[in-house]
Amino acid sequence: MTLRYLPDAGKLYGPEWTKDPQSVYARLRGRHGPVAPVEIAPGVQAHLVIGYQAAVDVLTNAGGVWSKDSRPWQVRLPDTPGAAAALGMLAHRTNVLYSDGADHARYRKVMTDCYNMIQPHKLREMVIEVSDSLIRRFAATGSADLATEFARPIPLRVFNLLLGRPDADSAALISALYDMMEADGEAGARGVEAYYRYITELIEAKYADRGDDLTSWFIDHPVGLSRQEVLEALVVTLAAGFDPMASLISNTISRMVSDDRYYNSLSNGALSTYDALLEALRAEPPMANYGPYFTTRAVDFHGTWIQPAELVLVSYAAANTEPTHLPDELRSDGGAYLGFGAGAHRCPAADPATLIAMTAIERLTSHLSDLELTVPREELEWRPGPFIRSLAHLPVRFTPIRPDQPGESPWSAQHPSSSTPSDQTSPARPADYATSAPWSS
């Protein structure tokens, strides 16, 4: 059996989509209402939920017709490059993203319990150290690409530490994931191989010698994950923690430096970093279209007939920005946003993700208070793809600062043991930012 062809499908790829997805959402909304047919890659179609209430209904599993198991959909995909690309984000895995019922509850308990073990004030210290070490690399130059030089390395270095590897090992993880995310062919294959080698070595090391870190907690959690399930927990932790968090940081910064409500200089804005973060989560959520579901039976959903095993994606970006013609304080949904999802599959790491993003941005703007874009915001380059809304580059200029100038700087706060010629390491150790698991005592 082949997948049903959906007529008049909007394309979530190509130059128009990459430049201005909101215009695509508006056109789809006008033609189809809250649920629209789309093509996420050539030959790969889906139903895109673009209405706020419809999105809430899917995410809260109203009616019990939605499943996270993608296998019935996978087996019907054509053997095409577009299908292969889609499977990178949608292929079934034995983890919290692609499970239902008791399996999902089991995986989610591990994730939630272990994420809750991270001490917020210690996590903040870690982010400060990582952020300052990155700022030191470009602060004296007067310009930077904050997407590639700041936002993207932060989550990888932070999670590398949280997973139980020293900061000196983060370069290998960064290189592997950059190759995986940005390259095709030989470089992409090399990135996949390096990524799984990193995770396999991490698991083997932690089975041999536990520590106070996420990997060890995954291994020792009372639900008893298998080695494969531990590997899948690490894969989803890094996948969900890298690109979305990096994009949230850069998307938020881009709004702050181009909007006078946040500052004329960053020190005297009327709105806070938290306000900017919430606005980015509402208007430009890093996971713009995801939350994949697959119907277990035919259903008439908000006026659209969806057949069994068809792919349904939630457009957080479209649902959050659905026109209501009412100010936020009068909206029936209270101006709420779905940047972290909703319901049983809501992101279990929303709180640490917010803390990491806010701390990194506040550290940057406290050191470099006159950041400004080198091009108008509407001319910034966005990365292509149907799922992520992410800046390819975020070029800024600022007044340079030097290591020898008076006052607080990224150098003055540097821990003495962290000074190295390359500034590749941090004084942080994984155990410094954790608390012992309750089941380990």
JSON list of C-alpha atoms in Angstrom, two decimals, residues 43 61 75 97 115 136 153 207 211 214 224 229 274 292 316 321 356 363 382 384:
[
{"chain": "A", "resi": 43, "resn": "GLY", "atom": "CA", "xyz": [7.36, 13.09, -2.37]},
{"chain": "A", "resi": 61, "resn": "ASN", "atom": "CA", "xyz": [-4.43, 13.34, 22.65]},
{"chain": "A", "resi": 75, "resn": "VAL", "atom": "CA", "xyz": [6.85, 1.04, 5.69]},
{"chain": "A", "resi": 97, "resn": "LEU", "atom": "CA", "xyz": [9.66, 10.54, 21.53]},
{"chain": "A", "resi": 115, "resn": "TYR", "atom": "CA", "xyz": [16.73, 15.97, 34.63]},
{"chain": "A", "resi": 136, "resn": "ARG", "atom": "CA", "xyz": [36.69, 35.57, 25.45]},
{"chain": "A", "resi": 153, "resn": "PRO", "atom": "CA", "xyz": [28.66, 25.55, 20.98]},
{"chain": "A", "resi": 207, "resn": "TYR", "atom": "CA", "xyz": [29.10, 1.19, 32.99]},
{"chain": "A", "resi": 211, "resn": "GLY", "atom": "CA", "xyz": [29.63, 9.25, 38.38]},
{"chain": "A", "resi": 214, "resn": "LEU", "atom": "CA", "xyz": [23.04, 12.04, 33.53]},
{"chain": "A", "resi": 224, "resn": "GLY", "atom": "CA", "xyz": [16.14, -0.73, 34.54]},
{"chain": "A", "resi": 229, "resn": "GLU", "atom": "CA", "xyz": [17.63, 2.07, 25.85]},
{"chain": "A", "resi": 274, "resn": "TYR", "atom": "CA", "xyz": [12.85, 36.59, 29.69]},
{"chain": "A", "resi": 292, "resn": "PRO", "atom": "CA", "xyz": [4.83, 13.93, 14.94]},
{"chain": "A", "resi": 316, "resn": "TYR", "atom": "CA", "xyz": [4.03, 25.30, 16.88]},
{"chain": "A", "resi": 321, "resn": "THR", "atom": "CA", "xyz": [0.82, 33.08, 15.75]},
{"chain": "A", "resi": 356, "resn": "ILE", "atom": "CA", "xyz": [20.54, 27.70, 30.00]},
{"chain": "A", "resi": 363, "resn": "ARG", "atom": "CA", "xyz": [26.07, 36.78, 30.22]},
{"chain": "A", "resi": 382, "resn": "TRP", "atom": "CA", "xyz": [17.97, 31.06, 7.91]},
{"chain": "A", "resi": 384, "resn": "PRO", "atom": "CA", "xyz": [16.56, 25.37, 5.36]}
]
